[in-house]
Each structure stands twice: as structure tokens, then as C-alpha cells.
PDB file of C-alpha atoms and ligand atoms in Angstrom:
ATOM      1  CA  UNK F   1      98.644  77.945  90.379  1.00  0.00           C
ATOM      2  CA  UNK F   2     100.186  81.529  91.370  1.00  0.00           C
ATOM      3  CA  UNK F   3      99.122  82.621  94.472  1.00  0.00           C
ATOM      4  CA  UNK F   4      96.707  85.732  93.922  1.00  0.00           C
ATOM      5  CA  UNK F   5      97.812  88.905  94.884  1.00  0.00           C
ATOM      6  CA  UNK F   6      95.395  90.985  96.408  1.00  0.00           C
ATOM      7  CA  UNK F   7      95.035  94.978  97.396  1.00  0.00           C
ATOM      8  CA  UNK F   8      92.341  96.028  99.896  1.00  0.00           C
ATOM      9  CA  UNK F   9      91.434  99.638  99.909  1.00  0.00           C
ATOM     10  CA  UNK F  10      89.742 100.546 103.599  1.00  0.00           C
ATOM     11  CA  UNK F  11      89.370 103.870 105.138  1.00  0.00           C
ATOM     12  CA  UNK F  12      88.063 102.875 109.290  1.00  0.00           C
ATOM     13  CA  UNK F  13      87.950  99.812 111.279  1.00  0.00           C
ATOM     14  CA  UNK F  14      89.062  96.996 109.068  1.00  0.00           C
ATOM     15  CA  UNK F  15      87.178  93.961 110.253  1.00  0.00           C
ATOM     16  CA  UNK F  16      87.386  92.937 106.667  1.00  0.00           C
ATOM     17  CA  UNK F  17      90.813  93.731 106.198  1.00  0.00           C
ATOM     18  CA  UNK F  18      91.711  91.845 108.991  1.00  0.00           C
ATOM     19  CA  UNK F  19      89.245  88.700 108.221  1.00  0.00           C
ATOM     20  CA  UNK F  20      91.005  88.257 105.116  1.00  0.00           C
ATOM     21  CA  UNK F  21      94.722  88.695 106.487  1.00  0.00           C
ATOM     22  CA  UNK F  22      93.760  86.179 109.202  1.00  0.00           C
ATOM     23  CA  UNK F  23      92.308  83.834 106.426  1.00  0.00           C
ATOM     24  CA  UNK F  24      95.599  83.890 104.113  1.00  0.00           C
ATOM     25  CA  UNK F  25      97.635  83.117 107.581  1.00  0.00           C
ATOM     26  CA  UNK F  26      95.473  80.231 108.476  1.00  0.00           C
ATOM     27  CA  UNK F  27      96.180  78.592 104.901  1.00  0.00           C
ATOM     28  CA  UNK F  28      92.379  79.055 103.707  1.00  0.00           C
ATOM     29  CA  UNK F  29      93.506  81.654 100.886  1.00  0.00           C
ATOM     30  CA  UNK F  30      95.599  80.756  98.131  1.00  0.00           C
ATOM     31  CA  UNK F  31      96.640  84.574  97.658  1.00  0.00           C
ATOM     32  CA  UNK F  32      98.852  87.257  99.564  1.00  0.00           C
ATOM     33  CA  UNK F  33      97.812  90.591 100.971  1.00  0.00           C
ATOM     34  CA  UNK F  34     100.349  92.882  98.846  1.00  0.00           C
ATOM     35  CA  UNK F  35      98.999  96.089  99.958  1.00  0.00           C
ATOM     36  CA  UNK F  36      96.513  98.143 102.191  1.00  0.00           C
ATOM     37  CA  UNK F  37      95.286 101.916 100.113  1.00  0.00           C
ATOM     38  CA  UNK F  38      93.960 103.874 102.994  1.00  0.00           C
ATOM     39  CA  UNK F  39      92.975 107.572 102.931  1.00  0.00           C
ATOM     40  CA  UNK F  40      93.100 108.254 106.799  1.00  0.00           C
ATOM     41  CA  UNK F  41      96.304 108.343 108.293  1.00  0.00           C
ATOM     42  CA  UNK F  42      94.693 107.698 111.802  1.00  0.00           C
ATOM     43  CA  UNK F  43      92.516 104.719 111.017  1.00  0.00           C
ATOM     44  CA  UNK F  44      92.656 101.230 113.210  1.00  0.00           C
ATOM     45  CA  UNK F  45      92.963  99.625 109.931  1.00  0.00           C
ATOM     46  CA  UNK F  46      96.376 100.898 109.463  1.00  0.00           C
ATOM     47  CA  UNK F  47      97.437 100.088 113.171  1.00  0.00           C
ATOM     48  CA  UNK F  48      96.115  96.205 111.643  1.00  0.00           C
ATOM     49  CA  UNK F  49      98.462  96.658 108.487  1.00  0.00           C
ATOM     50  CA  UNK F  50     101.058  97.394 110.546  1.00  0.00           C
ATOM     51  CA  UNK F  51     100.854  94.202 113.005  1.00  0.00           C
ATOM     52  CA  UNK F  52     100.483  92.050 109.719  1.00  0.00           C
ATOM     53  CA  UNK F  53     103.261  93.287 108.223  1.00  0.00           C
ATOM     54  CA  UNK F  54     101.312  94.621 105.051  1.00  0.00           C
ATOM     55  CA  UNK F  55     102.927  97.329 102.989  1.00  0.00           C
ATOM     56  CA  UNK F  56     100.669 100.581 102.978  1.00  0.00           C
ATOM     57  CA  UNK F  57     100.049 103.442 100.857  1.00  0.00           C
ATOM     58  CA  UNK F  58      98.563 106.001 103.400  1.00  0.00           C
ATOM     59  CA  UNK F  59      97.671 108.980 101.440  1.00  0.00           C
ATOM     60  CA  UNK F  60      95.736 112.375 102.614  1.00  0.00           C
ATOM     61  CA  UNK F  61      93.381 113.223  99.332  1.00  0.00           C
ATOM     62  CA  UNK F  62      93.711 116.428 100.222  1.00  0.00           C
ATOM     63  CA  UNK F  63      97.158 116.752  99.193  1.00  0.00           C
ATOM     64  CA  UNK F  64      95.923 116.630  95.796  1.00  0.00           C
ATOM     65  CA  UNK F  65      94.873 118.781  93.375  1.00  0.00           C
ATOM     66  CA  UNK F  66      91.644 116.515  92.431  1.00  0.00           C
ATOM     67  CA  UNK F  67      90.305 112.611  92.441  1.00  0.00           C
ATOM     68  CA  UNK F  68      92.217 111.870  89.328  1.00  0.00           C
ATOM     69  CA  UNK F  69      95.600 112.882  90.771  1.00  0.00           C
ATOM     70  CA  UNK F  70      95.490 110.604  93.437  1.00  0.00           C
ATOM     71  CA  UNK F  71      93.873 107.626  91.520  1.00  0.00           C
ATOM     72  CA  UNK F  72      96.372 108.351  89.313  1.00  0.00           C
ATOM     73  CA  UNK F  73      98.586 107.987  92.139  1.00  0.00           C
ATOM     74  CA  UNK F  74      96.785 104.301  93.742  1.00  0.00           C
ATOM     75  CA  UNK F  75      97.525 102.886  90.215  1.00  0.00           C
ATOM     76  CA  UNK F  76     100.995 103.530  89.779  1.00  0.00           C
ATOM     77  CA  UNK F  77     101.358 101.524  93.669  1.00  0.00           C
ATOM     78  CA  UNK F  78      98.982  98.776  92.096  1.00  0.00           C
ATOM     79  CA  UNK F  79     101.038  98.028  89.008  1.00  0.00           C
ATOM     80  CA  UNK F  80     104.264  98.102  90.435  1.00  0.00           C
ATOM     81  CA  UNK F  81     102.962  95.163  93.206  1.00  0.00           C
ATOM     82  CA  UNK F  82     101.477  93.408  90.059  1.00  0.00           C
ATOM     83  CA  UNK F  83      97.914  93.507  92.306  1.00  0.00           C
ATOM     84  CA  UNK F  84      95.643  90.515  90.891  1.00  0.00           C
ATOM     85  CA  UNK F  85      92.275  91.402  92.560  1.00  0.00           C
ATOM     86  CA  UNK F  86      91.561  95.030  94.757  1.00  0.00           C
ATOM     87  CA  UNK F  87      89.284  94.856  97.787  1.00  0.00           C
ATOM     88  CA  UNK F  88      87.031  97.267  98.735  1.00  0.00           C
ATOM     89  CA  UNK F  89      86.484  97.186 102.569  1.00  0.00           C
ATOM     90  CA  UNK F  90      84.874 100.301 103.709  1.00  0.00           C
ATOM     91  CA  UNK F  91      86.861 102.632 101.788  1.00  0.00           C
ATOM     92  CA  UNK F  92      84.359 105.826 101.961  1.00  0.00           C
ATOM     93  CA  UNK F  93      85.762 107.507  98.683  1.00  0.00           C
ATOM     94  CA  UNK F  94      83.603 107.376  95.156  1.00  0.00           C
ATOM     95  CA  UNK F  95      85.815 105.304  92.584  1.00  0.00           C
ATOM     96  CA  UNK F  96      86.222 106.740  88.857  1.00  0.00           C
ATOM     97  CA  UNK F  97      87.136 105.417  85.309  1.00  0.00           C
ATOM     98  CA  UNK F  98      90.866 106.043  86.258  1.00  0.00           C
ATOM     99  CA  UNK F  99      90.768 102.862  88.604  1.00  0.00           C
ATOM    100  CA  UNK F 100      87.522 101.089  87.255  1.00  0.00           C
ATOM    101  CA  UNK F 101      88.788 101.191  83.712  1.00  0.00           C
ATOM    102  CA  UNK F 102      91.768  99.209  84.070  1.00  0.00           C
ATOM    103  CA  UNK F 103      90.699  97.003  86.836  1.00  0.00           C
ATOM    104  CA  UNK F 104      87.354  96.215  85.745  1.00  0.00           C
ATOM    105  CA  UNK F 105      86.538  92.625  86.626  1.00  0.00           C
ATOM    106  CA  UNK F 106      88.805  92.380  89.291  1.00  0.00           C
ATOM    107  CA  UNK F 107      87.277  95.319  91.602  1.00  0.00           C
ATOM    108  CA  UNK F 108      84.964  93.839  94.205  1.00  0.00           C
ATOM    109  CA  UNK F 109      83.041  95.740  97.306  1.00  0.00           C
ATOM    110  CA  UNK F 110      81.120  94.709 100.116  1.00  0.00           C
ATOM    111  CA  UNK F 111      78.057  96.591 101.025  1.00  0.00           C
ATOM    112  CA  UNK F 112      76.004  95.717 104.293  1.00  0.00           C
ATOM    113  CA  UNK F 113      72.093  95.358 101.935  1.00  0.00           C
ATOM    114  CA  UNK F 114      70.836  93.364  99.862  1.00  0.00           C
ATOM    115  CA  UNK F 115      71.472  95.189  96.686  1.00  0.00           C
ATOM    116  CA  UNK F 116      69.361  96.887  95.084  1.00  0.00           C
ATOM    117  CA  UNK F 117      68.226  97.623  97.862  1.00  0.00           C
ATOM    118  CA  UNK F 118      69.620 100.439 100.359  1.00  0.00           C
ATOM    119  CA  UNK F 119      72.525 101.441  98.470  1.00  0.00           C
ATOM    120  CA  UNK F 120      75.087 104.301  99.646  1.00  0.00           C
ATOM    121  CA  UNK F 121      75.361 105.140 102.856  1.00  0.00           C
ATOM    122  CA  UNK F 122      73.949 103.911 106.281  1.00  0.00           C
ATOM    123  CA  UNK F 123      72.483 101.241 104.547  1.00  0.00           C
ATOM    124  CA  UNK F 124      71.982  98.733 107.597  1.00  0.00           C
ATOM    125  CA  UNK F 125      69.876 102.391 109.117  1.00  0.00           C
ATOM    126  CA  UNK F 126      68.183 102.253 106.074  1.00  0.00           C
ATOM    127  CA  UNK F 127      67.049  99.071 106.218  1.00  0.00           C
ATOM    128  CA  UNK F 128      65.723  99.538 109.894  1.00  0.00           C
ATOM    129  CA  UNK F 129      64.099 102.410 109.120  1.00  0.00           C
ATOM    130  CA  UNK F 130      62.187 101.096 105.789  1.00  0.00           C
ATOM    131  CA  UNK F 131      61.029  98.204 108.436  1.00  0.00           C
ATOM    132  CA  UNK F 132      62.541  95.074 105.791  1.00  0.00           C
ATOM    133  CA  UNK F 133      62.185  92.098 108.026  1.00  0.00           C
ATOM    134  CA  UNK F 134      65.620  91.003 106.790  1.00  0.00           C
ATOM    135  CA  UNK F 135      69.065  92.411 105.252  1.00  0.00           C
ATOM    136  CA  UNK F 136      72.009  91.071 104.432  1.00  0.00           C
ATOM    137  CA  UNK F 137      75.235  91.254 102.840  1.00  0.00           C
ATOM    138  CA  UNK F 138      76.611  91.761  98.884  1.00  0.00           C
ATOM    139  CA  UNK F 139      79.602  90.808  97.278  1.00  0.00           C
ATOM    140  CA  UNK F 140      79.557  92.867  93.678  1.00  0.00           C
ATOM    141  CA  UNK F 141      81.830  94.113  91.305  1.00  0.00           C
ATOM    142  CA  UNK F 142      82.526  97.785  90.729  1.00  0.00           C
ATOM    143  CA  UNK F 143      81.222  99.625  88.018  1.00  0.00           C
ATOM    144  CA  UNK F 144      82.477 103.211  88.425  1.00  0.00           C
ATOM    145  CA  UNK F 145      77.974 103.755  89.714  1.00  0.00           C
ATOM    146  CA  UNK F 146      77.067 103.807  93.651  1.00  0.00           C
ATOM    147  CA  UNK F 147      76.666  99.872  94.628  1.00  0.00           C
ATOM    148  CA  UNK F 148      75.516  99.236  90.928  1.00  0.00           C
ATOM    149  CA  UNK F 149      77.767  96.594  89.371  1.00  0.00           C
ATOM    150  CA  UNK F 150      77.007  93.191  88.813  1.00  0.00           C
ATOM    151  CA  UNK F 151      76.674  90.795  92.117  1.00  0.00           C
ATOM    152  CA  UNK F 152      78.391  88.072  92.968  1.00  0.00           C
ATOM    153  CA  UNK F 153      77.403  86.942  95.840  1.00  0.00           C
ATOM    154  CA  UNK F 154      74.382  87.592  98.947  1.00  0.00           C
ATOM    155  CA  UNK F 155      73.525  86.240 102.060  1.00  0.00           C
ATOM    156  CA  UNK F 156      70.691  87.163 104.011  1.00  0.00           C
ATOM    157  CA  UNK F 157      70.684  88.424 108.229  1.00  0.00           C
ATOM    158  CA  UNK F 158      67.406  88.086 109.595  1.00  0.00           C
ATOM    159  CA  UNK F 159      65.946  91.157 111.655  1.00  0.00           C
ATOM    160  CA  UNK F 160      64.303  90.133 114.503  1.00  0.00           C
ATOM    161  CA  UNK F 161      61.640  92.004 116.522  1.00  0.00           C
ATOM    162  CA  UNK F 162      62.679  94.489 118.343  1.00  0.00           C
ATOM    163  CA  UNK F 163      66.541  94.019 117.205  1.00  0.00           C
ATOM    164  CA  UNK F 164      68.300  97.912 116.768  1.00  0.00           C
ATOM    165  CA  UNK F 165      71.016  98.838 114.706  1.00  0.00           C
ATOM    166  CA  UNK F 166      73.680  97.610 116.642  1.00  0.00           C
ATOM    167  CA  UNK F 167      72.365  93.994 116.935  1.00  0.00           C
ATOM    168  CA  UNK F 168      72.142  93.793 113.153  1.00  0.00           C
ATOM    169  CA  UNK F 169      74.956  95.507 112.508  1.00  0.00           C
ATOM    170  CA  UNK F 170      76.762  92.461 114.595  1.00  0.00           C
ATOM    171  CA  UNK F 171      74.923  89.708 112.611  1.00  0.00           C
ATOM    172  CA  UNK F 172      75.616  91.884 109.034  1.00  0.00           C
ATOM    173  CA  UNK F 173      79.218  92.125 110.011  1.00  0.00           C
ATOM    174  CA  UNK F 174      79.597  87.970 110.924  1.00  0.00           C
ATOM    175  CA  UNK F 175      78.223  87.701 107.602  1.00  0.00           C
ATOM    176  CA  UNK F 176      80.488  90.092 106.171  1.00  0.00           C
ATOM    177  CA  UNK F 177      83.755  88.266 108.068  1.00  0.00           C
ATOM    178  CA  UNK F 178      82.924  84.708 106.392  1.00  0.00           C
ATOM    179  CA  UNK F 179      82.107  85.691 102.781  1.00  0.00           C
ATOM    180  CA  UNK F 180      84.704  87.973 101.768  1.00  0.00           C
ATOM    181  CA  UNK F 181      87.430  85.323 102.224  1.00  0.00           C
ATOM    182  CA  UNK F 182      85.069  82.718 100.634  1.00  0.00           C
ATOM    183  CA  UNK F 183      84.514  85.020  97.458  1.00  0.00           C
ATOM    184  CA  UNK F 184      88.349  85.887  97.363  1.00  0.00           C
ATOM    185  CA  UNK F 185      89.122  82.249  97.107  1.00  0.00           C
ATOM    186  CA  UNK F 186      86.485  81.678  94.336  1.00  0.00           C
ATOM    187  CA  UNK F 187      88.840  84.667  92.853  1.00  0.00           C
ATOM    188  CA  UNK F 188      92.113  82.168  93.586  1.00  0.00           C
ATOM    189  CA  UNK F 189      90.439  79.483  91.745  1.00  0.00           C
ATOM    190  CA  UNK F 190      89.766  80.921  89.161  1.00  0.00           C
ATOM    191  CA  UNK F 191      85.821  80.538  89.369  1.00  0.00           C
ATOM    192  CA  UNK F 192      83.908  83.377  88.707  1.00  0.00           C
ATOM    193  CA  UNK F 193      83.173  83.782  85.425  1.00  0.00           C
ATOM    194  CA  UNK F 194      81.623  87.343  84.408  1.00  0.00           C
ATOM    195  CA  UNK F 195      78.914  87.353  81.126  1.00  0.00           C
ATOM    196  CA  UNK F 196      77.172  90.816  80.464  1.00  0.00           C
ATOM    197  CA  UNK F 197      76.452  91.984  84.139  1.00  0.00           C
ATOM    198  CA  UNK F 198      75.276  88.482  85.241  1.00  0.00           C
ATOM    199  CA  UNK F 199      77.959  86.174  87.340  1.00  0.00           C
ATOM    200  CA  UNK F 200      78.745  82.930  87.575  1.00  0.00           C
ATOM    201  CA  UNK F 201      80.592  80.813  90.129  1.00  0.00           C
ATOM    202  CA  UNK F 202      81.657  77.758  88.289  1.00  0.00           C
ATOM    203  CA  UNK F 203      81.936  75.075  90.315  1.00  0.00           C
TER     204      UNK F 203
HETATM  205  C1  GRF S   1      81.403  97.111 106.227  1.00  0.00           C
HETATM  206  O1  GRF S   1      80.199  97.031 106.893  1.00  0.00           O
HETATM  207  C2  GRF S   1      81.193  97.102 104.744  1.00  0.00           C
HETATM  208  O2  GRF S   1      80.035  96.436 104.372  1.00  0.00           O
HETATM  209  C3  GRF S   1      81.065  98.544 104.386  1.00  0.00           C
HETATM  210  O3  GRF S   1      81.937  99.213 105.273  1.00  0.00           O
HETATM  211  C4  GRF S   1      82.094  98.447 106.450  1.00  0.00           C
HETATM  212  C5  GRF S   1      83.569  98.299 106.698  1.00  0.00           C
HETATM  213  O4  GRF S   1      83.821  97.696 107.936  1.00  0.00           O
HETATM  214  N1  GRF S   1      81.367  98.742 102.979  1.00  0.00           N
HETATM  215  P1  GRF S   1      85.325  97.330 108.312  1.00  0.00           P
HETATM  216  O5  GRF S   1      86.154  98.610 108.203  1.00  0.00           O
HETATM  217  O6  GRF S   1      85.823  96.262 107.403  1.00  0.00           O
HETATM  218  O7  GRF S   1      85.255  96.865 109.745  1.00  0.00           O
END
């Protein structure tokens, strides 16, 4: 089997980026990282692109005349690297038809809730502030709505008494680190299987 070739689109830290990068170098992914999309020239995650070695498209939106333009733009890079799957890892931009259209089914996000739940931003603050006595993490695809397309995969982070937001941001974030890689290799294997809006990971 081909070895998937993947895109991740981040615009900050990149704990996610990098969690997958290290996972394809330690042999657990059957795919390559072909590309990093990132619309702030001064993010860490590009610094990590760099040390990896990972081509990136580095783009300032505001250099274009509207969304479409540079969408437009992110597609033309995608096609020409023959990108299998694109990874959304805290890329902070709304996504339209011009992306979701022709990579629909193979455009994932992460999003620190349990979806429905907390959607959009600050959703870990959300969650805190609602008083939920746990969170957790979702795996989905993307739909072209905020956080609304069809799941793939959750796991749950406790919040204990008394715990702020930057002890369950850790425990959301360990979560985070371990499933992305393990959904992107469901990806690899061909597993997930996508009827209506409800998925299935064949086994
Ligand atoms: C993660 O918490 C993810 O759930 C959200 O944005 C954050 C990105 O973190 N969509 P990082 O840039 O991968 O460290």
C-alpha cells in the first residue's frame, strides 16, 4: 500500500503538527508529511516545519483580495503534492466550499470538546465555565459549518475539582498528541468508512 500523503494546515504552536511528524519518523505512520499551510509567517509551527524538513506554504491572507483567492491559492499547492488526507491543527481561519468541496472526506480537525458541545472558540474555557465535570477531545470531518461535520473519533479528559484551565488544557492536549496519529493511521489503512454523516472504523 502507498504511503499516504498528508497536508496539515496550523496557524500557532503545532503540538499536533509536530506529534504527527514525530509519529511518521518513529515508523508508527504509514504516510509522509508533504506539506505544512500556515497563515502566520511568525508562528513556532513553522520554526517545527523547518527542523523537519517539511515543505511550507507560508502565506499572509491579507495579501489577497478575499478567502476564495487564497483557497484558491492552498489548492493549487495541494494538487500539485498529490495531498491524500489535509490536517487541521489549529489553523484559526473558517474553511469554504473552495477547499471542502473537493476534499470532502479527506478533511479532518481536532477540536479540544466533546462535540456538540462547546464548539468555536475557547472551547476548553467554555467548558470550565459551563461547570461539565469532564471534556475531551474530537476527531471530525469538515463540513464547510463551525465544528459540525460528522465525528470520527472522542476521548474523554476528566475535570477534577478545583483543576483551572491550564491543568485541563495539559490533559486535553495529551489526548490530543495520541489520537491524531492514531486516526491518521486508521486514514493509512484504509479504515474509516463514511455513510451519511455517521462513521465507521472498520476493523
Ligand atoms: C489544539 O488544542 C486543537 O484542538 C485546536 O487548536 C489547538 C492547536 O494546538 N484546534 P497546536 O498548535 O497543535 O499545539
Amino acid at each position: 500500500m502507498e504511503r499516504l500523503r498528508v497536508a496539515v494546515f496550523a496557524s500557532g504552536n503545532g503540538s499536533n503538527f509536530q506529534a504527527l511528524v514525530d509519529a511518521i519518523e518513529a515508523g508508527q505512520l504509514h504516510a509522509t508529511m508533504e506539506l505544512l499551510v500556515c497563515d502566520r509567517p511568525s508562528a513556532l509551527v513553522a520554526e517545527r516545519a523547518a527542523q523537519a524538513g517539511v515543505d511550507t506554504f507560508l502565506f499572509s491572507p491579507k495579501q489577497y483580495p478575499n478567502r476564495e483567492a487564497y483557497e484558491a491559492e492552498i489548492l493549487k499547492q495541494l494538487e500539485a503534492k498529490k495531498i491524500d488526507l489535509v490536517v487541521l491543527a489549529g489553523y484559526m481561519r473558517i474553511i469554504t466550499d473552495t477547499l471542502v468541496k473537493p476534499f470532502y472526506g479527506r478533511l479532518i480537525n481536532i477540536h479540544p470538546s466533546l462535540l456538540p458541545a462547546f464548539p468555536g472558540m475557547n472551547a476548553i474555557q467554555q467548558a470550565l465555565d459551563y461547570g461539565t465535570k469532564v471534556t475531551g477531545v474530537t476527531v471530525h470531518f469538515v463540513d464547510g459549518g463551525m465544528d459540525t461535520g460528522p465525528i470520527i473519533a472522542q476521548r474523554v479528559a476528566l475535570i477534577e475539582e478545583g483543576a483551572g484551565i491550564e491543568e485541563v488544557t495539559q490533559s486535553v492536549q495529551r489526548i490530543e498528541r495520541e489520537l491524531y496519529p492514531q486516526v491518521v493511521q486508521w486514514f493509512c489503512e484504509e479504515r474509516i468508512q463514511l455513510i451519511d454523516r455517521i462513521v465507521h472504523i472498520n476493523s
